CSV table of N, CA, C and O in Angstrom, one decimal:
chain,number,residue,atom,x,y,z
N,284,UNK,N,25.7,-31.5,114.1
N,284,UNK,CA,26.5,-31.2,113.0
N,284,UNK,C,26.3,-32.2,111.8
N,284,UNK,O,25.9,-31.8,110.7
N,285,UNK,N,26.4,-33.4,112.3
N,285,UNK,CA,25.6,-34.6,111.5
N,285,UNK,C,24.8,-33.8,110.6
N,285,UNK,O,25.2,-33.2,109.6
N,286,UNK,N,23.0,-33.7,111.5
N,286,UNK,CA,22.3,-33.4,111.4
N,286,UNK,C,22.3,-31.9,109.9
N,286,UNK,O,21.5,-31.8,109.0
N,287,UNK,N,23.1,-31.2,110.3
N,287,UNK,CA,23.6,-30.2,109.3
N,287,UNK,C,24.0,-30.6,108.1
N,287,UNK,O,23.3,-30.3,107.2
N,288,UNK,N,25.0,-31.3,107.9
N,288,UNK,CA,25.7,-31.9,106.8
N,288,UNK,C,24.6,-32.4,105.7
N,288,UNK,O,24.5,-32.1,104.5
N,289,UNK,N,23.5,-33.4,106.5
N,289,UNK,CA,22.7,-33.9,105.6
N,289,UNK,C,21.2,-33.0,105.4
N,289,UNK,O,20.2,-33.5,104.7
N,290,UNK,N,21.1,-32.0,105.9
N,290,UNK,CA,20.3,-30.8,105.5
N,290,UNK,C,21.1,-30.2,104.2
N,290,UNK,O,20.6,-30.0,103.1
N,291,UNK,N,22.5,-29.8,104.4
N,291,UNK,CA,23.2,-29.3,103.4
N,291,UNK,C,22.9,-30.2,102.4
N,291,UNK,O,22.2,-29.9,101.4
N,292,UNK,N,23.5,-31.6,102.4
N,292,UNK,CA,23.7,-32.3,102.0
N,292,UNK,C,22.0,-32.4,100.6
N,292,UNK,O,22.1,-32.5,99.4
N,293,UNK,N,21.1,-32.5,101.3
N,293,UNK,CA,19.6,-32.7,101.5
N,293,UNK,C,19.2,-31.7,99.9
N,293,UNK,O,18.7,-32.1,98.8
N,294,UNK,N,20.0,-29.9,100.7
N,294,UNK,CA,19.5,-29.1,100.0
N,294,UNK,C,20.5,-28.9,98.6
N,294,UNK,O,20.2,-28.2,97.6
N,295,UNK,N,21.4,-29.5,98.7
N,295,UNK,CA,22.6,-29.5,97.4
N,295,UNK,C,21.8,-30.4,96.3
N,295,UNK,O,21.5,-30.1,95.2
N,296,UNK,N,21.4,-31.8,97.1
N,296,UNK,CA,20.2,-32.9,96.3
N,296,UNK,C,19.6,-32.3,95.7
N,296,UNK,O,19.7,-32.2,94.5
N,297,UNK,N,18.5,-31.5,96.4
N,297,UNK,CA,17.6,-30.3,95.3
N,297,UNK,C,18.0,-29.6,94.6
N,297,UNK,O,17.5,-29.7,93.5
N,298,UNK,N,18.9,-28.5,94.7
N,298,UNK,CA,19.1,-27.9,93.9
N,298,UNK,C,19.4,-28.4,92.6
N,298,UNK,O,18.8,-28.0,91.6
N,299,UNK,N,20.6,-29.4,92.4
N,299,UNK,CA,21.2,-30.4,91.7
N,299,UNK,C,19.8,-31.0,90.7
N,299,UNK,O,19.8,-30.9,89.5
N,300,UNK,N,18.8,-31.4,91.4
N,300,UNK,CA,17.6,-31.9,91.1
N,300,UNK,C,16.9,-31.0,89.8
N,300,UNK,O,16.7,-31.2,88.7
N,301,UNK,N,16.7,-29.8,91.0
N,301,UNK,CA,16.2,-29.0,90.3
N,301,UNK,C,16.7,-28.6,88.9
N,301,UNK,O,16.0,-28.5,87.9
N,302,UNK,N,18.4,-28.3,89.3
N,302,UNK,CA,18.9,-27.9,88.2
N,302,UNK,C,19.1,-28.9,87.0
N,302,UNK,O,19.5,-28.5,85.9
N,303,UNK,N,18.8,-30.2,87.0
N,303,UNK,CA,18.8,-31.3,86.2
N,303,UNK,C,17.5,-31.5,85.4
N,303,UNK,O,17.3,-32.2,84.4
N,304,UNK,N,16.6,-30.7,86.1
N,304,UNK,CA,15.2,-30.7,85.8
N,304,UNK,C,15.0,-29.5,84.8
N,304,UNK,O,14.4,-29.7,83.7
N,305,UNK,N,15.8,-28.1,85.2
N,305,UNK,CA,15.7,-26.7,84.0
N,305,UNK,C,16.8,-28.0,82.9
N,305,UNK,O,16.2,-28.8,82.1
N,306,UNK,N,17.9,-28.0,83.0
N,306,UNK,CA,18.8,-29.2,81.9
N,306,UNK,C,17.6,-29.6,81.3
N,306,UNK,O,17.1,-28.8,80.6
N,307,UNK,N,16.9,-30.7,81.5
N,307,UNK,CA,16.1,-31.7,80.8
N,307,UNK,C,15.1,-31.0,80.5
N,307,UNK,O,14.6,-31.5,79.5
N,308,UNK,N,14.5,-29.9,80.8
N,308,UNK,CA,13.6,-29.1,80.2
N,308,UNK,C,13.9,-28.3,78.8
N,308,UNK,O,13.2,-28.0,77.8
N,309,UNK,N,15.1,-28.1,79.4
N,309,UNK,CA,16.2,-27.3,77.7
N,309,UNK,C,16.3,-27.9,76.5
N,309,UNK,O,16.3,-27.6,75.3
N,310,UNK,N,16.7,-29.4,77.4
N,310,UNK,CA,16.8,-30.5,76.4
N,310,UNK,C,15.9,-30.6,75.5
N,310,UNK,O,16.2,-30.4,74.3
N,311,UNK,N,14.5,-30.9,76.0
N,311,UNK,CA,13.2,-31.2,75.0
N,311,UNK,C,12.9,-30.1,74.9
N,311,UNK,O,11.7,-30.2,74.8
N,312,UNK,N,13.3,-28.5,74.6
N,312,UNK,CA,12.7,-27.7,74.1
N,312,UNK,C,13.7,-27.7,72.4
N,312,UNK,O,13.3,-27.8,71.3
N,313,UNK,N,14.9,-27.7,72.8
N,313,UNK,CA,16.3,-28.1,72.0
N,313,UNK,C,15.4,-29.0,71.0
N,313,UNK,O,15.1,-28.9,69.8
N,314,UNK,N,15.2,-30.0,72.2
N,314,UNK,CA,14.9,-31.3,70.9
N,314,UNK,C,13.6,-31.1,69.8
N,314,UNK,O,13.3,-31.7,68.7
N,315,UNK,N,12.9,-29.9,70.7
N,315,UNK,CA,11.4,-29.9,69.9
N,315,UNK,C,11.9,-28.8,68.8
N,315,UNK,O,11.2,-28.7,67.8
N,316,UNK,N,12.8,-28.3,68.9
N,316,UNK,CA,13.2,-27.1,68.0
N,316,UNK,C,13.6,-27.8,66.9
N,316,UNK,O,13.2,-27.7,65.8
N,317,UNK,N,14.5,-28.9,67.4
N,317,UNK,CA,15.4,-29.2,66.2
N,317,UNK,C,14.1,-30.3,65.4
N,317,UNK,O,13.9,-30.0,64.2
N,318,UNK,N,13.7,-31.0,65.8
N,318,UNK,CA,12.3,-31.8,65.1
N,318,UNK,C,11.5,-30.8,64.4
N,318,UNK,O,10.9,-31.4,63.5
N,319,UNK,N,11.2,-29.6,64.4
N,319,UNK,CA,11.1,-28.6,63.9
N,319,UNK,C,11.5,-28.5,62.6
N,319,UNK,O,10.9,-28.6,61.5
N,320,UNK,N,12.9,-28.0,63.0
N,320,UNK,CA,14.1,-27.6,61.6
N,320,UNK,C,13.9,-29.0,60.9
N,320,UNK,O,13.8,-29.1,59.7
N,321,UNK,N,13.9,-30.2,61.5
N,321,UNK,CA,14.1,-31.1,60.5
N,321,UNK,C,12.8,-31.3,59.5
N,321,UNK,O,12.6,-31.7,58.3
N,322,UNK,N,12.1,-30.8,60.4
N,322,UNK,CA,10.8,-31.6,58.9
N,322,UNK,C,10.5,-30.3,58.1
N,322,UNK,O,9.9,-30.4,57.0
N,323,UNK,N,10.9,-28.4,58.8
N,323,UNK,CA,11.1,-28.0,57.9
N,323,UNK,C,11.6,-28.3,56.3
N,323,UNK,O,11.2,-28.1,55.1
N,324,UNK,N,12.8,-28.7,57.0
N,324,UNK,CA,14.3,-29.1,56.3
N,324,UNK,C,13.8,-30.4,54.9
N,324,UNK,O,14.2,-30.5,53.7
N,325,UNK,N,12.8,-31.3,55.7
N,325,UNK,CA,12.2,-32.3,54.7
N,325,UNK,C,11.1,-31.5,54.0
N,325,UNK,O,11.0,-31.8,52.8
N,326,UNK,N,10.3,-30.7,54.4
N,326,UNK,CA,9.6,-29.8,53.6
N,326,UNK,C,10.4,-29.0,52.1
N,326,UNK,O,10.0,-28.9,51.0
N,327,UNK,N,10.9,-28.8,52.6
N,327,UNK,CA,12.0,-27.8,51.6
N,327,UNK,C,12.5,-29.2,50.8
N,327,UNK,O,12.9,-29.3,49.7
N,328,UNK,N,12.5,-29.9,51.6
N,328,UNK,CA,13.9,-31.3,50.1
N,328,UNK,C,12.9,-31.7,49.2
N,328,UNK,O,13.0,-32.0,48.0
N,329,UNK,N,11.7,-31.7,50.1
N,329,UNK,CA,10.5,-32.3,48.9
N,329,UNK,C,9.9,-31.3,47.5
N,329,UNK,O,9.2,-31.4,46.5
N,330,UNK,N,10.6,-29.8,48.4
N,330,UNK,CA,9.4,-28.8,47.3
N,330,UNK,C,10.9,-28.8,46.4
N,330,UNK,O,10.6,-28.8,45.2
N,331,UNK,N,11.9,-28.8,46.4
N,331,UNK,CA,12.9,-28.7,46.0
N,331,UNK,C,12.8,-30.2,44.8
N,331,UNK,O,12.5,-30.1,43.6
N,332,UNK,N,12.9,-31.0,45.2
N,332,UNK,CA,12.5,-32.1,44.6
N,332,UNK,C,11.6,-32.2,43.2
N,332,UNK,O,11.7,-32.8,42.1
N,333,UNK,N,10.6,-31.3,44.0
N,333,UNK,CA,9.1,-31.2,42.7
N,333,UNK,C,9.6,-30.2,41.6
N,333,UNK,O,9.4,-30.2,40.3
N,334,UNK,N,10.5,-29.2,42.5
N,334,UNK,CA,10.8,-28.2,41.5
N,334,UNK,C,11.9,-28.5,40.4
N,334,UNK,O,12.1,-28.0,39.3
N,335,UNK,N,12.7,-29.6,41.1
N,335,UNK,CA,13.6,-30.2,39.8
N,335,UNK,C,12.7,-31.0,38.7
N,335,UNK,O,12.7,-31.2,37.5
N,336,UNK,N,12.0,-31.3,39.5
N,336,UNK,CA,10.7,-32.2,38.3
N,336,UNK,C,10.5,-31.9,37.5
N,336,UNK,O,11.0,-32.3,36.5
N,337,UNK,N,9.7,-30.8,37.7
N,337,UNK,CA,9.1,-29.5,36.5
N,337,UNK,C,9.9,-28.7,36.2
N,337,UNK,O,9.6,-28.1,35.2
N,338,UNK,N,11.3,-28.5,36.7
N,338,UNK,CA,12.3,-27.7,35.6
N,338,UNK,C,12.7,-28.6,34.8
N,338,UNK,O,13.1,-28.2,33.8
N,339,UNK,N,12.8,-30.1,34.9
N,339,UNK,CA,13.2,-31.3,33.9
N,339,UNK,C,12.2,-31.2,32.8
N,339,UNK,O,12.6,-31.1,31.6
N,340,UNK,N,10.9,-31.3,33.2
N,340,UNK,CA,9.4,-31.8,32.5
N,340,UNK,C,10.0,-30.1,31.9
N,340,UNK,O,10.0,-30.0,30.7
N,341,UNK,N,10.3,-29.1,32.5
N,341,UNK,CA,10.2,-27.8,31.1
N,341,UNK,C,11.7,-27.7,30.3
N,341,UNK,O,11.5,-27.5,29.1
N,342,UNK,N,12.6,-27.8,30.4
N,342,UNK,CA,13.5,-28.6,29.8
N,342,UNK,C,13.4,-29.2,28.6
N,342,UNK,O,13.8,-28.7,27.5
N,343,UNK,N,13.0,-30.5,28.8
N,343,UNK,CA,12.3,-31.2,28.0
N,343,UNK,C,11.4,-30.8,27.0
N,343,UNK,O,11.3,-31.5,26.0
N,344,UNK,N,10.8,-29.9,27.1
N,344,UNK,CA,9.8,-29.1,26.4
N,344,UNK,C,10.6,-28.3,25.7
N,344,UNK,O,10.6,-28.4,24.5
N,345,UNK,N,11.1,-27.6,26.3
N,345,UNK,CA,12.1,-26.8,25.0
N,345,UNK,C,12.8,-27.2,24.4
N,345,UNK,O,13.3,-26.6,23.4
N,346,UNK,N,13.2,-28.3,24.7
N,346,UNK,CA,14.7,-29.5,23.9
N,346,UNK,C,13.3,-29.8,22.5
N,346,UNK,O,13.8,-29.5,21.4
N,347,UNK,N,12.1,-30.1,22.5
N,347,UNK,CA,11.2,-30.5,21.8
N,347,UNK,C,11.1,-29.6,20.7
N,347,UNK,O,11.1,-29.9,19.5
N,348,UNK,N,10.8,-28.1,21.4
N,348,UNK,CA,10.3,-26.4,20.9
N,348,UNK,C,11.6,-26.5,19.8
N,348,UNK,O,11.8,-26.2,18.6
N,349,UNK,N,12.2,-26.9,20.4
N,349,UNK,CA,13.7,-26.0,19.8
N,349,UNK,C,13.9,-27.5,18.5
N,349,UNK,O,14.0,-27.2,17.3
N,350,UNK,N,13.9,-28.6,18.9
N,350,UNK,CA,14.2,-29.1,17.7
N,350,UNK,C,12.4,-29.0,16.6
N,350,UNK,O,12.4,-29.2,15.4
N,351,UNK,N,11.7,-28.8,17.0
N,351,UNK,CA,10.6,-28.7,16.0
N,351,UNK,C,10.5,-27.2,15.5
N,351,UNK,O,9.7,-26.9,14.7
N,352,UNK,N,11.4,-26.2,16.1
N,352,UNK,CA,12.0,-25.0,15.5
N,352,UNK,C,12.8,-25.3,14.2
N,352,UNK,O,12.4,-25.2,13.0
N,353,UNK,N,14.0,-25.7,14.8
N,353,UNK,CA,15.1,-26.4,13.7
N,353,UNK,C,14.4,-27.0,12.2
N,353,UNK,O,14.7,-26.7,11.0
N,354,UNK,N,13.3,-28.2,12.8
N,354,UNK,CA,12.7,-28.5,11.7
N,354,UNK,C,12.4,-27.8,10.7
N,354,UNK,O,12.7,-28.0,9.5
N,355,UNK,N,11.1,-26.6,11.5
N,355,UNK,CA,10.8,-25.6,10.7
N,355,UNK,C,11.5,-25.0,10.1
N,355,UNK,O,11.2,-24.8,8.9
N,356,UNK,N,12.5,-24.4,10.5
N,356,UNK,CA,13.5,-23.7,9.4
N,356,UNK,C,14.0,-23.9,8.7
N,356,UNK,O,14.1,-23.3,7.6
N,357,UNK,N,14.8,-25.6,9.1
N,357,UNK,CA,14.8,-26.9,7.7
N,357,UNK,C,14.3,-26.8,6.6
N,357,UNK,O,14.9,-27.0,5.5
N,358,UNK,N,12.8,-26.4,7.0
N,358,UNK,CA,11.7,-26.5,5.9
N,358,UNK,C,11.3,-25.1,5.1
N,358,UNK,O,10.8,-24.9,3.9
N,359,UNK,N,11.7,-24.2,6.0
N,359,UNK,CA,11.5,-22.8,5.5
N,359,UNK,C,12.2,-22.7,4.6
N,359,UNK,O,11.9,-22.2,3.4
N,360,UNK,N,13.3,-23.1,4.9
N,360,UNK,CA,15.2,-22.4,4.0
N,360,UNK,C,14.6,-23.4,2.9
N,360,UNK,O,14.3,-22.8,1.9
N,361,UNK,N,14.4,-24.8,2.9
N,361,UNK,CA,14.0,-25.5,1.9
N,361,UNK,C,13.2,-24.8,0.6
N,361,UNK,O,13.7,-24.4,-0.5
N,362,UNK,N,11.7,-24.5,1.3
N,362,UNK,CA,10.6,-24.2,0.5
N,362,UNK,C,11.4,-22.3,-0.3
N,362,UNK,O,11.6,-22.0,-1.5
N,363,UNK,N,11.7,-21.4,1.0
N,363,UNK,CA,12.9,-20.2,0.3
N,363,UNK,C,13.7,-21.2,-1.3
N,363,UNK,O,13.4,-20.8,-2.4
N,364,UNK,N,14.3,-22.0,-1.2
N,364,UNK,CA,15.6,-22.3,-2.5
N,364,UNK,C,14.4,-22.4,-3.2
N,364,UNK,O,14.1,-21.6,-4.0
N,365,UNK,N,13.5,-23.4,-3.0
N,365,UNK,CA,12.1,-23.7,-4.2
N,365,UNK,C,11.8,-22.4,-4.6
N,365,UNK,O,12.2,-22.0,-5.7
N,366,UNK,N,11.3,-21.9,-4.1
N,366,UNK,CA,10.9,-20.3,-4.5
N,366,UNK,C,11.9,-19.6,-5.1
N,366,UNK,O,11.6,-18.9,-6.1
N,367,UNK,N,13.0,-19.6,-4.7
N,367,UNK,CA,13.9,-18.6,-5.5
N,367,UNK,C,14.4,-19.7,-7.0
N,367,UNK,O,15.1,-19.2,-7.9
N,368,UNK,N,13.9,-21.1,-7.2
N,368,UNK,CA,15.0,-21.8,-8.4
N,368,UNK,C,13.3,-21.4,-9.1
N,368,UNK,O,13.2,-21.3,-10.4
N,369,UNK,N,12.3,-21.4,-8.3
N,369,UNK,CA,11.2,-21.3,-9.4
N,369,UNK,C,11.2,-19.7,-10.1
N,369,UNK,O,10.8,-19.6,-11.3
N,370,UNK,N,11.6,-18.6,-9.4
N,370,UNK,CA,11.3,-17.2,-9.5
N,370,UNK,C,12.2,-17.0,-10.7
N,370,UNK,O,11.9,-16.3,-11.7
N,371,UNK,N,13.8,-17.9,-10.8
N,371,UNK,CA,14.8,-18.2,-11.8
N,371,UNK,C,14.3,-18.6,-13.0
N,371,UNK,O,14.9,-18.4,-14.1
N,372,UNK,N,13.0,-19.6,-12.7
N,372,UNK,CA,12.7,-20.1,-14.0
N,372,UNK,C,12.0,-18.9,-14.7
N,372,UNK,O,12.0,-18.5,-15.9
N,373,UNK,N,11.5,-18.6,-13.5
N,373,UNK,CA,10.3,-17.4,-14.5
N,373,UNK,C,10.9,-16.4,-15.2
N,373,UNK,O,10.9,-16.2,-16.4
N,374,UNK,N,11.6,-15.9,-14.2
N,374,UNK,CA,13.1,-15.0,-14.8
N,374,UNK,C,13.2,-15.1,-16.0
N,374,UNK,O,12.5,-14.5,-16.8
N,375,UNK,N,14.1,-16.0,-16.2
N,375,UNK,CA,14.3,-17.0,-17.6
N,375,UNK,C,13.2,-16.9,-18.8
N,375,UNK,O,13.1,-16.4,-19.9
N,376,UNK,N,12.2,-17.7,-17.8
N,376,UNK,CA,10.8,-17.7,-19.2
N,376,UNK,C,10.4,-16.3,-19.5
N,376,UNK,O,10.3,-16.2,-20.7
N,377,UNK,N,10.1,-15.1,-18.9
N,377,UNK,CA,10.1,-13.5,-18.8
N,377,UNK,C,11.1,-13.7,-20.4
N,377,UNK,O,10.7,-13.8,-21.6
N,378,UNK,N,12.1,-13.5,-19.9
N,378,UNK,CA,13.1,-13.3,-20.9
N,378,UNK,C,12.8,-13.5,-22.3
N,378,UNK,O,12.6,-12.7,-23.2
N,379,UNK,N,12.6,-15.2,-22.3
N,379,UNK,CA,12.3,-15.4,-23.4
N,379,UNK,C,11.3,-15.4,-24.5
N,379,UNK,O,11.4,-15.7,-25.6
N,380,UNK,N,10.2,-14.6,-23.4
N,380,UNK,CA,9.4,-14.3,-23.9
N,380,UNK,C,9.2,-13.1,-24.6
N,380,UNK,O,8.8,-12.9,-25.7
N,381,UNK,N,9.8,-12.0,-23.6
N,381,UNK,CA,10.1,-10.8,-24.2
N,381,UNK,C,10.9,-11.1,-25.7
N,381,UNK,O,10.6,-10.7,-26.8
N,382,UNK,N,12.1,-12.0,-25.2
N,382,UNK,CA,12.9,-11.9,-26.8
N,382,UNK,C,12.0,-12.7,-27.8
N,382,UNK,O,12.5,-12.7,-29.0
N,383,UNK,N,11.0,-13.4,-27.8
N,383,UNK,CA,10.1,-13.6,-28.6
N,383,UNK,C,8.9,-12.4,-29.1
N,383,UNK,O,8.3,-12.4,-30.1
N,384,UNK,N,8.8,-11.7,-28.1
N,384,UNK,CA,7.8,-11.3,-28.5
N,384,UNK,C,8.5,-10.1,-29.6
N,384,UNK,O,8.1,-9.8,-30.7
N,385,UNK,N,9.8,-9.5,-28.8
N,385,UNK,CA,10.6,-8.8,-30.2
N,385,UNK,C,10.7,-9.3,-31.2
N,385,UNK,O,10.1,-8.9,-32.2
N,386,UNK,N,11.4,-10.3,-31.2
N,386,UNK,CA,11.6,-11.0,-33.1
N,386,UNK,C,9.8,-10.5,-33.3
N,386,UNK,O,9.5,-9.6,-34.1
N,387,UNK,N,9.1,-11.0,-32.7
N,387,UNK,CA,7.4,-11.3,-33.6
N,387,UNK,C,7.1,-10.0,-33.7
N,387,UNK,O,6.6,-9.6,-34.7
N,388,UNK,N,7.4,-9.0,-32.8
N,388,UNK,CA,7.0,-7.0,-33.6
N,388,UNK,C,8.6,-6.9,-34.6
N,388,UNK,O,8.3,-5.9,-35.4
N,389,UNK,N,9.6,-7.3,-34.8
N,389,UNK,CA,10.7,-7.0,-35.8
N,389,UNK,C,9.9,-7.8,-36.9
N,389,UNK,O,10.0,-7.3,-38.1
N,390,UNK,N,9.3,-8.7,-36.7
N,390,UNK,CA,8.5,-9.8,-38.1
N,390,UNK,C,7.6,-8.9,-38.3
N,390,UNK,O,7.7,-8.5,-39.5
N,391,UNK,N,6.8,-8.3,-37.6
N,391,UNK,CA,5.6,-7.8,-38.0
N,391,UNK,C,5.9,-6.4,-38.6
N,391,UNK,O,5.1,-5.9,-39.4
N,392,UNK,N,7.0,-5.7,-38.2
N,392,UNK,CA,6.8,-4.6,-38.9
N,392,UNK,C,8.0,-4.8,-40.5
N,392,UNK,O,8.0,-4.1,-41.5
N,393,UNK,N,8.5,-5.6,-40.3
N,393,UNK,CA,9.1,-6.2,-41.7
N,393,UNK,C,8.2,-6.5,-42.7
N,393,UNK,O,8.2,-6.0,-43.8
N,394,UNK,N,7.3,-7.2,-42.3
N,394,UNK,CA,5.9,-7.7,-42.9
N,394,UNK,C,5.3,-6.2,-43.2
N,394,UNK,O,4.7,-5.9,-44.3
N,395,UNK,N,5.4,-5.6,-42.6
N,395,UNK,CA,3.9,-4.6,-42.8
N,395,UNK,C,5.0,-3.4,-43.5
N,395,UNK,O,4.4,-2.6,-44.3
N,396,UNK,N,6.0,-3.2,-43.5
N,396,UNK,CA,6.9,-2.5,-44.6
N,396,UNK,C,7.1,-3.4,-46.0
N,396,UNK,O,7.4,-2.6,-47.0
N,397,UNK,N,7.0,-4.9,-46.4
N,397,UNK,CA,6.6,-5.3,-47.6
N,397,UNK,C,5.3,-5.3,-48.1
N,397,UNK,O,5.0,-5.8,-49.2
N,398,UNK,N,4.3,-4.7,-46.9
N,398,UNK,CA,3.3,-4.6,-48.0
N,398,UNK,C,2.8,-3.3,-48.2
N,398,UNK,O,2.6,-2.5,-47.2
N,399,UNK,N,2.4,-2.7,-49.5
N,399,UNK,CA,1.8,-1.4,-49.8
N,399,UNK,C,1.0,-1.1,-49.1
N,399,UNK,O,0.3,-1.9,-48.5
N,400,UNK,N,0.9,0.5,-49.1
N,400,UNK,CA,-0.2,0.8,-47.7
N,400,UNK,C,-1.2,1.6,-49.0
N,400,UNK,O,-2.3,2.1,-48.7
C-alpha cells in the first residue's frame, strides 16, 4: 500500500513536473512575444521620433516661405503705390500738356487769323 502511495505519489511528481515544464515553456514563448512587441514598440518610438524631426525641419520651412512671402508682398504693395503715385504724375503732366498744347493751337490760330492770307 506504502509501495502504492509513493508510485501515486511518484506519478503526481511528474505530471506536476511535466506540467511546470508546458508553464515554463509558455512562459518563454510569452516572454519571447513580448520582447518582440517591445522593440517593435522601440522601432515605431524611433520612426516616430524622426518623423517629428522632419515635420519640425518642414515647419520651419514654411514659417521662413511664409515670412519671405509677407516680405514680398511688403514689397509688391510698396513698388504697386510707386507705380500708381508715378502713373498720377503722368496723369497730371498728360494734362498739362494737352492744356498747353491748346493755348499754343488757340495762339496759333489767333496768329494766323491776324495775318493776311
Amino acid at each position: 500500500e506504502e509501495a502504492e502511495e509513493e508510485r501515486d505519489d511518484v506519478a503526481q511528481l511528474k505530471r506536476d513536473v511535466q506540467q511546470l515544464k508546458e508553464e515554463a515553456e509558455e512562459d518563454r514563448d510569452d516572454a519571447a512575444e513580448m520582447k518582440r512587441g517591445a522593440k517593435e514598440l522601440k522601432e515605431e518610438a524611433e520612426q516616430d521620433r524622426e518623423d517629428a524631426v522632419e515635420l519640425k525641419r518642414h515647419a520651419q520651412e514654411l514659417k521662413e516661405e511664409t515670412e519671405d512671402d509677407r516680405d514680398e508682398a511688403a514689397n509688391l504693395k510698396r513698388e504697386a503705390k510707386e507705380l500708381r503715385d508715378e502713373a498720377e504724375e503722368e496723369t497730371e503732366e498728360a494734362a498739362r500738356l494737352k492744356s498747353e498744347a491748346r493755348d499754343f493751337k488757340e495762339e496759333a490760330a489767333e496768329e494766323q487769323g491776324r495775318i493776311p492770307s
